[in-house]
Coordinates of C-alpha atoms in Angstrom, one line a residue:
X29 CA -10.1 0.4 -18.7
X30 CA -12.9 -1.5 -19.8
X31 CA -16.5 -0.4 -19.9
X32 CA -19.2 -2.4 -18.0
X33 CA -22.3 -3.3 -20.3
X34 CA -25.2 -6.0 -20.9
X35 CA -25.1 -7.1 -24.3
X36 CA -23.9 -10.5 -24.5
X37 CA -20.1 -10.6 -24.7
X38 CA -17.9 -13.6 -26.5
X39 CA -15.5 -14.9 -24.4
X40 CA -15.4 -17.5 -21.4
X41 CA -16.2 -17.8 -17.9
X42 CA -14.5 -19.7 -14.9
X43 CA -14.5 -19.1 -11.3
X44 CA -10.5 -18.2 -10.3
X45 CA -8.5 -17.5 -13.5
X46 CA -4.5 -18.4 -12.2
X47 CA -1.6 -17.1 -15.0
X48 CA 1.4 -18.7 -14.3
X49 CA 2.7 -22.5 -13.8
X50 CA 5.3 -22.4 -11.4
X51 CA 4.9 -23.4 -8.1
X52 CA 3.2 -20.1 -7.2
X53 CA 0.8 -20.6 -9.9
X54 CA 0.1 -24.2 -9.1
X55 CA -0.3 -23.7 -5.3
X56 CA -2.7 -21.2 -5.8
X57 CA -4.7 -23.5 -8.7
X58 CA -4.7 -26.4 -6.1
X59 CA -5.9 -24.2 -3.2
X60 CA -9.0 -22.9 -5.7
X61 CA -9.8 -26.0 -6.2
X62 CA -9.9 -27.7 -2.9
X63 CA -11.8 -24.3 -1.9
X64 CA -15.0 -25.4 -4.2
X65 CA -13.5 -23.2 -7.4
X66 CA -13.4 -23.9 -11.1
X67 CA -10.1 -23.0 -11.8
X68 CA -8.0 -21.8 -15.3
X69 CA -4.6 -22.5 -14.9
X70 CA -3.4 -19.8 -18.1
X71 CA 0.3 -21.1 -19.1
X72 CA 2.9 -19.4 -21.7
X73 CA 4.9 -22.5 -20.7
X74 CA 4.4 -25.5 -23.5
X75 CA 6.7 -27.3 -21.0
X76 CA 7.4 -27.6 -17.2
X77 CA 10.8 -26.2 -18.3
X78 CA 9.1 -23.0 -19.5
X79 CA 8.7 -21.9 -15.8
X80 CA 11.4 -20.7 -13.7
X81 CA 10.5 -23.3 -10.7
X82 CA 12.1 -25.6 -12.5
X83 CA 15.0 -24.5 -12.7
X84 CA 14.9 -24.3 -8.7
X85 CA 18.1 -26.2 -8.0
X86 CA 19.1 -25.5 -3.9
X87 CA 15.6 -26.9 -2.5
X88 CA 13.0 -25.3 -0.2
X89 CA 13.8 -24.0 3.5
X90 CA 11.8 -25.3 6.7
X91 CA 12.3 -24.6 10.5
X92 CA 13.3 -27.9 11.9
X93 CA 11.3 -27.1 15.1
X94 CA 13.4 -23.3 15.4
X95 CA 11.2 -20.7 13.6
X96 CA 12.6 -18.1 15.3
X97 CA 16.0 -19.0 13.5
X98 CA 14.7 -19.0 10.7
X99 CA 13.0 -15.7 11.1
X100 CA 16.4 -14.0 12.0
X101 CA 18.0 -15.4 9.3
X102 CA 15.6 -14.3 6.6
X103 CA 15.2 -10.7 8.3
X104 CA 19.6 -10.9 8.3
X105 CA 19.6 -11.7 4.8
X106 CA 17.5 -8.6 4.0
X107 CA 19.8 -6.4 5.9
X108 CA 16.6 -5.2 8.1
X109 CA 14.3 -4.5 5.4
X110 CA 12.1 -7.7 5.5
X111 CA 8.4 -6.9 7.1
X112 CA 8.3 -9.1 10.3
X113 CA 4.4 -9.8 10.0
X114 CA 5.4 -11.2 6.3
X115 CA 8.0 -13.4 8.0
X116 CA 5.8 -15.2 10.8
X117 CA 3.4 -16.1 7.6
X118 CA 6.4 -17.8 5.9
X119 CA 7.7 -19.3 8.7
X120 CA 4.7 -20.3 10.4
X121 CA 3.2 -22.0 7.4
X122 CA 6.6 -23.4 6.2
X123 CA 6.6 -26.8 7.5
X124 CA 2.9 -27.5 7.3
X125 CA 2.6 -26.6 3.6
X126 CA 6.0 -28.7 2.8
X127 CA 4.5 -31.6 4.4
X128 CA 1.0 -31.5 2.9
X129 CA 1.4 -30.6 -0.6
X130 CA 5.3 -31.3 -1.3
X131 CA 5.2 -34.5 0.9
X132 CA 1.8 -35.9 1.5
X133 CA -0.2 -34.7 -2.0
X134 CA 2.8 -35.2 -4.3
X135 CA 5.1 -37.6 -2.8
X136 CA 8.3 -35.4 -3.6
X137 CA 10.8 -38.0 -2.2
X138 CA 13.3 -35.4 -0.7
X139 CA 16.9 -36.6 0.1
X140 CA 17.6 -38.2 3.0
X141 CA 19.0 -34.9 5.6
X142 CA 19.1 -31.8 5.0
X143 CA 21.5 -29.0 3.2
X144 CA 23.0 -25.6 4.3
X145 CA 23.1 -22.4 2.0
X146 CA 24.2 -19.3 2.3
X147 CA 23.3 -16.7 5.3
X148 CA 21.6 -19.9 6.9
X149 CA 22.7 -20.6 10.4
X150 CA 22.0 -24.3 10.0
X151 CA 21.3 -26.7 7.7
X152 CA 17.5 -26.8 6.9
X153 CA 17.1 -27.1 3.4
X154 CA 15.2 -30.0 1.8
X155 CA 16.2 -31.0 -1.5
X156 CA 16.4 -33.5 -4.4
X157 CA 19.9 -33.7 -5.7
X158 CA 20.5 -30.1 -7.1
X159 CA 17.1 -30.1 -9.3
X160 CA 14.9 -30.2 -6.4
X161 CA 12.5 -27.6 -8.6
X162 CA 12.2 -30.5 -10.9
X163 CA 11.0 -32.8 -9.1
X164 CA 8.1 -30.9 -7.9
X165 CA 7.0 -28.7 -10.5
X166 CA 6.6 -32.1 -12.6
X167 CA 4.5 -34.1 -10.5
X168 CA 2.6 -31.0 -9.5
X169 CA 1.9 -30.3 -13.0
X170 CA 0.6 -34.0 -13.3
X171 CA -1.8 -34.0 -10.3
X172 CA -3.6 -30.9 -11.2
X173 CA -4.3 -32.4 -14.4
X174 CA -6.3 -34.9 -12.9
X175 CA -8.3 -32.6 -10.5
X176 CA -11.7 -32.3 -12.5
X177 CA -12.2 -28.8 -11.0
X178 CA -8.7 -27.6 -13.2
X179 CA -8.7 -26.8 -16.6
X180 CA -4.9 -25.8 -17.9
X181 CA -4.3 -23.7 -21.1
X182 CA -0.5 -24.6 -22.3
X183 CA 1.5 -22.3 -24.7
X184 CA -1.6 -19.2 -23.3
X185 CA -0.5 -15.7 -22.9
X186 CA -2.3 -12.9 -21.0
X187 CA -2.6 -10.1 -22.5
X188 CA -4.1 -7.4 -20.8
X189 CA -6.2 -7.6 -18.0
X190 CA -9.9 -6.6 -18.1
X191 CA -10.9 -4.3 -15.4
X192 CA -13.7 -1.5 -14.7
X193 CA -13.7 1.4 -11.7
X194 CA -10.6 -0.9 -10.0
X195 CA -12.0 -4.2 -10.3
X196 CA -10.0 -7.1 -12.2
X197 CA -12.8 -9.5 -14.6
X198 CA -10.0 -11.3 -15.9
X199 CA -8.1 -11.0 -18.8
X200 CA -7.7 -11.0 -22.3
X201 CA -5.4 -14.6 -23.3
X202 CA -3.5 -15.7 -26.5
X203 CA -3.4 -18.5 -27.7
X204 CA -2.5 -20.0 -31.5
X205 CA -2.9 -16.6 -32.3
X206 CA -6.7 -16.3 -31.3
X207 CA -7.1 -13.5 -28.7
X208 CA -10.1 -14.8 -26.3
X209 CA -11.5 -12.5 -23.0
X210 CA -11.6 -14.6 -20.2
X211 CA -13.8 -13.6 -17.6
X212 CA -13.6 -14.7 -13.8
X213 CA -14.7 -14.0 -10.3
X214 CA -11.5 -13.8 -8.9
X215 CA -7.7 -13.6 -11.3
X216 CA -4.2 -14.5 -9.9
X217 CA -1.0 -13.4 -11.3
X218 CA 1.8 -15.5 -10.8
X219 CA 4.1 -14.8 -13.5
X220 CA 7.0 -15.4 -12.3
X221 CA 10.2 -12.8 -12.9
X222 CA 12.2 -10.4 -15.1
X223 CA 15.2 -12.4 -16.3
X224 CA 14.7 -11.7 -19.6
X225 CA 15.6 -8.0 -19.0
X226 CA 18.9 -9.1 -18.3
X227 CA 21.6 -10.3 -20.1
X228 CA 22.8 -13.0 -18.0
X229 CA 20.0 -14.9 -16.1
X230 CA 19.4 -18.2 -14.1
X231 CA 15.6 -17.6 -15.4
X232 CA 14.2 -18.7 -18.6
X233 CA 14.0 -16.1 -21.6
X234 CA 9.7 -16.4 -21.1
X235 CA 10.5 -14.3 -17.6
X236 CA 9.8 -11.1 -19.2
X237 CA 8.0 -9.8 -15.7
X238 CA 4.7 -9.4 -18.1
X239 CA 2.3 -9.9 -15.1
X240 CA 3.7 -6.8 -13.7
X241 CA 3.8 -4.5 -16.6
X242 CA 0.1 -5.9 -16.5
X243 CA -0.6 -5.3 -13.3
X244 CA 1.0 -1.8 -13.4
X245 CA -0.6 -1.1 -16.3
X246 CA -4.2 -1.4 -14.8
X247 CA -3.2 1.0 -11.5
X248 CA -2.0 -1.6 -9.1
X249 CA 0.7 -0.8 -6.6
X250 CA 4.0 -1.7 -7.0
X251 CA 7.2 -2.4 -4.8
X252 CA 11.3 -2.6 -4.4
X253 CA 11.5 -3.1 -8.0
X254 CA 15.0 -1.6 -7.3
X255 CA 16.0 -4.7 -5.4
X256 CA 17.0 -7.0 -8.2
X257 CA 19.4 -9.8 -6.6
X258 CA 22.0 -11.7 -8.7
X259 CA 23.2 -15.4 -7.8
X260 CA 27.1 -15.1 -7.7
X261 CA 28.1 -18.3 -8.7
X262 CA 26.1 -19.1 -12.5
X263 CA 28.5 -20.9 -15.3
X264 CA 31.2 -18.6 -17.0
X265 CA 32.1 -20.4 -19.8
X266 CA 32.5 -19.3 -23.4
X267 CA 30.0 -18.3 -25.1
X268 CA 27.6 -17.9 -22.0
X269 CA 26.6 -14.1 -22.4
X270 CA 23.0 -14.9 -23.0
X271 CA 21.5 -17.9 -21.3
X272 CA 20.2 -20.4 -24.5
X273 CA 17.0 -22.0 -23.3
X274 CA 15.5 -22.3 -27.0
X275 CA 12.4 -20.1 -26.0
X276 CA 13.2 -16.4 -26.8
X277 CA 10.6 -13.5 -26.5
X278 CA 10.8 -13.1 -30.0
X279 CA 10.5 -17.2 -31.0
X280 CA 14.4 -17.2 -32.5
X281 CA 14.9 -19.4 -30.7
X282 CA 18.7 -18.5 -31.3
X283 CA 21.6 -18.0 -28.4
X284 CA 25.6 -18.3 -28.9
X285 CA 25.6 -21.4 -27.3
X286 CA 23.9 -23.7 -24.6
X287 CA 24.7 -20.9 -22.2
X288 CA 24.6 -20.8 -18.4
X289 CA 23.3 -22.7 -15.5
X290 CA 23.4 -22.7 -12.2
X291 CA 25.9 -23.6 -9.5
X292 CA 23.6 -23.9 -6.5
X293 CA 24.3 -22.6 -3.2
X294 CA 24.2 -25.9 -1.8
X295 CA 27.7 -26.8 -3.2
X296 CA 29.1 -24.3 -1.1
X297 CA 27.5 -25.0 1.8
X298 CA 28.9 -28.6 1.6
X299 CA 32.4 -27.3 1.3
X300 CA 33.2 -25.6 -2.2
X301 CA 35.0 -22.3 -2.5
X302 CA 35.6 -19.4 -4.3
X303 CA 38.8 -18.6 -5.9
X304 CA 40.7 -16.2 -8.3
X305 CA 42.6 -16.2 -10.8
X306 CA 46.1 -17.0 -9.4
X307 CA 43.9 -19.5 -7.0
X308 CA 44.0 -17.7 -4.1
X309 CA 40.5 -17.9 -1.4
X310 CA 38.9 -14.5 -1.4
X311 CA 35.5 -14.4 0.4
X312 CA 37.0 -14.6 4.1
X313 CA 38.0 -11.1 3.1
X314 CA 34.4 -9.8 2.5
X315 CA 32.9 -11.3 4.8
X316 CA 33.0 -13.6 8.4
X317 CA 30.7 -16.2 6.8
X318 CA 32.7 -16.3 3.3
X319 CA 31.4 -18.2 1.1
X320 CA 28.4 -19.0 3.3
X321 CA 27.7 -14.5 3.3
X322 CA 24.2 -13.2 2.3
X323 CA 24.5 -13.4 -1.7
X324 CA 24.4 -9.7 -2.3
X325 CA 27.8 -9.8 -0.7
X326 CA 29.3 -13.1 -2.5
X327 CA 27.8 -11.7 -5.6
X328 CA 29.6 -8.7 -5.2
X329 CA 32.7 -10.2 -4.5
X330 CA 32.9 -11.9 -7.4
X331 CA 32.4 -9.5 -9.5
X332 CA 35.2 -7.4 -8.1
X333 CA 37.4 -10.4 -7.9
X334 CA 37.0 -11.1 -11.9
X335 CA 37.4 -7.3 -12.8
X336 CA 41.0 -7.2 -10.6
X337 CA 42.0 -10.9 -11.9
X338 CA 40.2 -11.7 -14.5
X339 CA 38.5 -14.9 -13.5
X340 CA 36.5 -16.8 -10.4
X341 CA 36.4 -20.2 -10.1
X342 CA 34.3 -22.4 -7.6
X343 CA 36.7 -24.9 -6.6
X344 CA 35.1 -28.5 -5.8
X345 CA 37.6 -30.4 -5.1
X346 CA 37.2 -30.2 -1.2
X347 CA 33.8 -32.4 -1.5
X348 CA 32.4 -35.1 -3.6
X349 CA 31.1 -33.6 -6.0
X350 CA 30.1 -35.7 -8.3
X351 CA 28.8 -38.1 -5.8
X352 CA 26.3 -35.2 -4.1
X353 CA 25.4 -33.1 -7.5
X354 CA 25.7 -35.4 -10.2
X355 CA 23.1 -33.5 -12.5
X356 CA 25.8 -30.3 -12.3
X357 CA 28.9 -33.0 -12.7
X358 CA 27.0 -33.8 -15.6
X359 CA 26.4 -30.4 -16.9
X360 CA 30.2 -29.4 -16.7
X361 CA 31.2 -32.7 -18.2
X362 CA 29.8 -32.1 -21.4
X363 CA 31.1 -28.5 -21.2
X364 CA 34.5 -30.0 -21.4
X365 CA 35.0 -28.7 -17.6
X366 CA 37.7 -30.2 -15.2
X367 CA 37.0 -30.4 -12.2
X368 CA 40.7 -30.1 -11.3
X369 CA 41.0 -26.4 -12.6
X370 CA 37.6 -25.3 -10.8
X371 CA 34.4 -24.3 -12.7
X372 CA 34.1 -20.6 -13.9
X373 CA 31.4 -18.8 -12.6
X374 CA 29.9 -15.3 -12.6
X375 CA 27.5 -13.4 -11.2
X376 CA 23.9 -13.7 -13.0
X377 CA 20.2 -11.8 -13.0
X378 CA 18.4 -14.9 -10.4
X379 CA 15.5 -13.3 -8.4
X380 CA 13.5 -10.1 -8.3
X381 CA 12.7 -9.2 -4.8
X382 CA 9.9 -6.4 -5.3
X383 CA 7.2 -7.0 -7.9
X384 CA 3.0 -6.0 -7.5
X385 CA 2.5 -5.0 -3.9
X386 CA -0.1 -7.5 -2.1
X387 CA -0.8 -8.4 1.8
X388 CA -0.9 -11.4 3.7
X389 CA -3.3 -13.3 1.9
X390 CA -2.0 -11.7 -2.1
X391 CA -4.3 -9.0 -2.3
X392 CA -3.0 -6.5 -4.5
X393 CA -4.4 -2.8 -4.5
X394 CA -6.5 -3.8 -7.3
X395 CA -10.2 -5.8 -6.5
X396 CA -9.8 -9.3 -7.4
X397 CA -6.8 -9.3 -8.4
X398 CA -4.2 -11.5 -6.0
X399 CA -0.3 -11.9 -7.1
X400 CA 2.0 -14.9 -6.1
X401 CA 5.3 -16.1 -6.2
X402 CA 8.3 -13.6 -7.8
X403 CA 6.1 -11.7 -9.7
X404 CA 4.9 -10.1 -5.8
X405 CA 6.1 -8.4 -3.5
X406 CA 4.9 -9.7 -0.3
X407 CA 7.9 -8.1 2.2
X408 CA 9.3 -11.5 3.2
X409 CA 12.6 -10.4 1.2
X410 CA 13.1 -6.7 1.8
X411 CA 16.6 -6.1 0.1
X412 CA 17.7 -9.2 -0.7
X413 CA 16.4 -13.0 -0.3
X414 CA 17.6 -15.3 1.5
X415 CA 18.8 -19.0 0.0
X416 CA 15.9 -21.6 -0.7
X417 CA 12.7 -19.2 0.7
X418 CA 11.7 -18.4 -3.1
X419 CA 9.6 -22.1 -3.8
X420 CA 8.7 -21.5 0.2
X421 CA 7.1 -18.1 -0.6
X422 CA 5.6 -19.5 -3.8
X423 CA 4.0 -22.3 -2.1
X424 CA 2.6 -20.3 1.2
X425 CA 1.3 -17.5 -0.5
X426 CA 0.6 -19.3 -3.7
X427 CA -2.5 -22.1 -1.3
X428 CA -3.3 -18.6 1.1
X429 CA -4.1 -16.3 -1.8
X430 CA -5.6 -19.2 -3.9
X431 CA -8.1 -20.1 -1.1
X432 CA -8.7 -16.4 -0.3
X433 CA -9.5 -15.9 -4.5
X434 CA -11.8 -18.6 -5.0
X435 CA -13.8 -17.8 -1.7
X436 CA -13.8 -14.1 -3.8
X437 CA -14.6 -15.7 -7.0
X438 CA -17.0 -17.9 -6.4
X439 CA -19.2 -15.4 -4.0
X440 CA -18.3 -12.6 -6.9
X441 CA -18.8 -15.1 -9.9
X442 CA -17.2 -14.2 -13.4
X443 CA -18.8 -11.0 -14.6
X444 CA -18.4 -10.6 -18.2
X445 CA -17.4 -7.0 -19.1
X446 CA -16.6 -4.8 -22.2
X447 CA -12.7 -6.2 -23.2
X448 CA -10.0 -4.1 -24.4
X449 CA -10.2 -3.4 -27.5
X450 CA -6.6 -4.7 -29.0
X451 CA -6.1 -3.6 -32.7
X452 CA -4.3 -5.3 -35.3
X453 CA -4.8 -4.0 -38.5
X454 CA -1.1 -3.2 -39.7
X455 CA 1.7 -6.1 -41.1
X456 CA 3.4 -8.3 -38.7
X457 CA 6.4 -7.2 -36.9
X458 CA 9.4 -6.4 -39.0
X459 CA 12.0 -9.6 -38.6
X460 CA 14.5 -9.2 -35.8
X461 CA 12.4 -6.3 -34.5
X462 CA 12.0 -8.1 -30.7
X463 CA 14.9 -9.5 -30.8
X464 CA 16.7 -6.4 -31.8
X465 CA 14.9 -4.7 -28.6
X466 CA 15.8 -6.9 -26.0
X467 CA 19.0 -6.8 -27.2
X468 CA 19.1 -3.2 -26.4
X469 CA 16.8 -3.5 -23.3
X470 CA 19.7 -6.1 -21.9
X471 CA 22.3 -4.3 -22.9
X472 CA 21.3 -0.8 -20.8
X473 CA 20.1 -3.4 -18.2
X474 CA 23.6 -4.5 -17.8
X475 CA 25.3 -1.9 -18.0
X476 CA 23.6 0.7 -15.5
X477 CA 21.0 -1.4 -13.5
X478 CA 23.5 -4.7 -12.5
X479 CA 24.9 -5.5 -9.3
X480 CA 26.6 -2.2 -8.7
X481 CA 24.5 1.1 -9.3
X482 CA 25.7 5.2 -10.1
X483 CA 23.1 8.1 -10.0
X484 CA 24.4 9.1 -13.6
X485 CA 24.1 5.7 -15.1
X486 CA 20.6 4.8 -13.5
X487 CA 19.6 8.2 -15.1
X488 CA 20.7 7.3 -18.4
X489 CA 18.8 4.2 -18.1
X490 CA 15.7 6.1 -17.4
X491 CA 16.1 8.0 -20.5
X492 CA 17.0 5.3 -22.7
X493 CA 14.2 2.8 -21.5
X494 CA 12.0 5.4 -22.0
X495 CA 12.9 5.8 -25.8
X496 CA 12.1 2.1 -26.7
X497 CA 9.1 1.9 -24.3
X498 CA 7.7 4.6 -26.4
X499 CA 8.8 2.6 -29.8
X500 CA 7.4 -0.5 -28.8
X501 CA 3.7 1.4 -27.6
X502 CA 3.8 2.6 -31.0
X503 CA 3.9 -0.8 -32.2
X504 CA 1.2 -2.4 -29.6
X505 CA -1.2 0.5 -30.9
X506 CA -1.7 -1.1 -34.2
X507 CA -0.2 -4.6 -33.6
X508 CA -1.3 -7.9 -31.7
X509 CA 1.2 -10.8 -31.1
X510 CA 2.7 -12.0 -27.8
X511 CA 6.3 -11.5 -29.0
X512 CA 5.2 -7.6 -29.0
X513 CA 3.5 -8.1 -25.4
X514 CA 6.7 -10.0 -24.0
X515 CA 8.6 -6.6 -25.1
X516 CA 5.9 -4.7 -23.8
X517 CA 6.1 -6.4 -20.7
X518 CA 10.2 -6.4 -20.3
X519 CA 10.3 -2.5 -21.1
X520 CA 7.4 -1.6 -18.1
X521 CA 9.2 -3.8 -15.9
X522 CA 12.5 -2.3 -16.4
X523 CA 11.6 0.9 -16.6
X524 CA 10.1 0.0 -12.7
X525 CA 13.2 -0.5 -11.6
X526 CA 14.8 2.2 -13.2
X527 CA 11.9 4.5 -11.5
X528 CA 12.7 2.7 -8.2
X529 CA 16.1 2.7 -8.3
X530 CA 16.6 6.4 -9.2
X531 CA 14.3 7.1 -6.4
X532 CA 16.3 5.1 -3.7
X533 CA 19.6 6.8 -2.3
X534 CA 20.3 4.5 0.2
X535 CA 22.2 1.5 -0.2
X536 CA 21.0 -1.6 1.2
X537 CA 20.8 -5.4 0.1
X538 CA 20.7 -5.6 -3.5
X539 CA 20.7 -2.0 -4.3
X540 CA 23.9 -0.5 -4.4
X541 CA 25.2 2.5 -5.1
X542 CA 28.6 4.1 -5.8
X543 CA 29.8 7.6 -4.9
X544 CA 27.4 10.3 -6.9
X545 CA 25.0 13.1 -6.2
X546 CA 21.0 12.2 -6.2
X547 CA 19.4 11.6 -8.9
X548 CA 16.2 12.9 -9.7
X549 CA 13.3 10.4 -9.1
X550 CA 11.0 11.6 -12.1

């Protein structure tokens, strides 16, 4: 914790700092500003394709004049767990915030009807092709850049957060090596997720869930880290162990291959299924809605079904599939896949449903401080998420919170404080040293904390997360470089849902567990 003081302190000043460029990040930085705020959009991304929005391939869920529907359906999906109040706040500003920032502010031009996804009871998702998180992150990007009231930092990484007695100043951000304090009235965190902790993930390797090992870090609450949820039907290719986005933690740059991507739930709500390996339909078996169940279930079925026979395929030869997702037609093209034979698939790390606690309007326990988008937990997911609500969350919370900061922020103004003090007086980190540590990180991550949970092994992650948590805070004592924050970040975030797991007994959603006595929730 910072100390408060009033000699003049280097550093700089703005009214709402935001850290993060997805769609979270953005609706909050366009809310500041239309609120009267000089905002700092913070960045690690260099590129739209940096942030997981992008990636965002099914589209974005409204009501189509039934809000109770969807209300049932996203509380179904949870299996029970989802907060109600957190649901009328999604669902009541769903349509509304679609139509004035999506439609009216950035001219998203959304195909014509609408698509179906899994545990939906209709279809009600609007989307562009299957890149729909494309095509909005890019123009958003675009028209914050001209808003006068936004400055945005690319290729910037936060740190640490400055606070004093509970209250967030700002924090301290990266950028070309130079270490800066950044002081405002009001700071957002929107972050994004944890895929980097995993393995196999949908997510680019820059989700190392840093926000909340920052957040945590500096007291605030967190929430259902245990509820990790894995999209069932990624690419299964050779050579697809570790997704290759050309943006490690550790700047390697270096995967097998071009690794996986996503087979959105849209295909299988047009018609696809699932099969095995001797081609036979499996999913009516798990579940009445089959390939249409909550994904918890289909992701669990697939990973059963390639244990038992080896392989899963999502056949598309029931639909045009090239006609209605040519940018995935494309992708398996230059894979070498046919069509014919079915596309491999297998279940992947895709969405983190807890994260830093916050309420209605993204107040976190902290003063100040607000969280949007995957890297909260605002309650509308409970267990598990439902299909297309994640760019839905991102954008309601992300223009509440934002308006609700910069009203903070600019009443408050920036404060400057005493920053941490970050040392960096020994060499640079030895070579391979990240990437060696994620490697391990994912491994245990796999291994004990993936779709399917014992007491034992959830244990064993506790101890073993533990042991390179303490390696790496060895090396952050003495050390300054984002490469060793990004680690930093990935083993608090993990080690959260170890803690969370170990201390839930009850499966529900995306937390299960087999057979096995309690664990011990130390």
């Amino acid at each position: 914790m910072a100390d408060r003081t009033d000699a003049p302190i280097d550093g700089e000043t703005t009214d709402l700092l935001v850290v993060g460029s997805g769609i979270a990040g953005c609706a909050a930085a366009l809310a500041g500003a239309r609120a009267g705020a000089n905002v700092t959009l913070a960045t690690e991304a260099s590129r739209p394709a940096d942030a997981t929005s992008y990636w965002a391939q099914g589209g974005i869920a409204v009501t189509r004049d039934d809000p109770e529907a969807l209300k049932r359906d996203v509380i179904d999906a949870s299996d029970g767990t989802a907060d109600p109040a957190a649901v009328d706040v999604l669902v009541s500003g769903a349509d509304a915030a679609v139509q004035d920032v999506l439609i009216d502010t950035l001219g998203v031009a959304f195909d014509e009807g609408y698509g179906r996804e899994a545990a939906h009871d209709e279809a009600r998702i609007r989307h562009v092709d299957a890149a729909t998180g494309r095509h909005v992150l890019v123009p958003f990007l675009e028209h914050l850049r001209g808003l006068s009231a936004v400055e945005i930092l690319e290729d910037t990484a936060a740190l640490e957060l400055c606070t004093h007695e509970g209250r967030v100043h700002g924090a301290l951000l990266e950028r070309d090596g130079e270490v800066t304090p950044w002081f405002a009235g009001a700071t957002v965190l929107a972050t994004g997720g944890i895929g980097a902790c995993y393995p196999r993930s949908t997510n680019p390797r820059t989700a190392t869930g840093d926000g909340i090992a920052m957040a945590a870090l500096a007291g605030a609450d967190v929430a259902d880290m245990e509820y990790v949820q894995f999209h069932p039907t990624a690419f299964a290719g050779e050579g697809t162990d570790e997704r290759a986005t050309g943006n490690e933690p550790d700047g390697s740059g270096s995967t097998p291959d071009r690794g996986t991507f996503l087979l959105s739930e849209a295909i299988r709500g047009e018609g696809a299924v699932l099969r095995d390996a001797t081609g036979e339909r499996f999913m009516p078996e798990y579940h009445p809605d089959a390939e249409l169940a909550p994904r918890d279930v289909v992701a669990r079925a697939v990973a059963a079904e390639r244990e038992r026979t080896g392989e899963v395929v999502l056949d598309v030869t029931p639909i045009d599939f090239a006609g209605e997702f040519p940018a995935l037609a494309s992708e398996c093209a230059d894979r070498g896949v046919s069509l014919e034979d079915g596309i491999p698939v297998a279940p992947a790390e895709h969405f983190l449903c807890g994260g830093i606690d916050v309420d209605l309007e993204g107040r976190t326990s902290l003063d100040r401080l607000y969280a949007v988008g995957e890297c909260a937990r605002t309650g509308v997911h409970g267990a598990n998420r439902l299909a297309s609500t994640s760019l839905l969350e991102g954008l309601v919370w992300g223009l509440r919170a934002g308006e609700t900061a910069a009203d903070a922020g600019v009443e408050a103004g920036p404060e400057p404080i005493e920053p941490p003090e970050l040392l960096d007086r020994d060499p640079a980190l030895p070579d391979r040293f990240a990437a060696e540590k994620f490697h391990r990180l994912r491994r245990v991550m796999d291994e004990e904390l993936g779709i399917v949970r014992d007491p034992a092994g959830i244990e064993r992650a506790q101890a073993t997360i533990r042991r390179l948590k303490g390696e790496v805070d060895a090396y952050t004592r003495t050390r300054t470089s984002r490469a060793l924050y990004e680690l930093r970040g990935a083993c608090v975030s993990a080690l959260l849902i170890a803690r969370a797991a170990a201390a839930n007994e009850e499966s529900r959603g995306c937390h299960q567990l087999t057979e096995g006595a309690p664990v011990d929730a130390d």
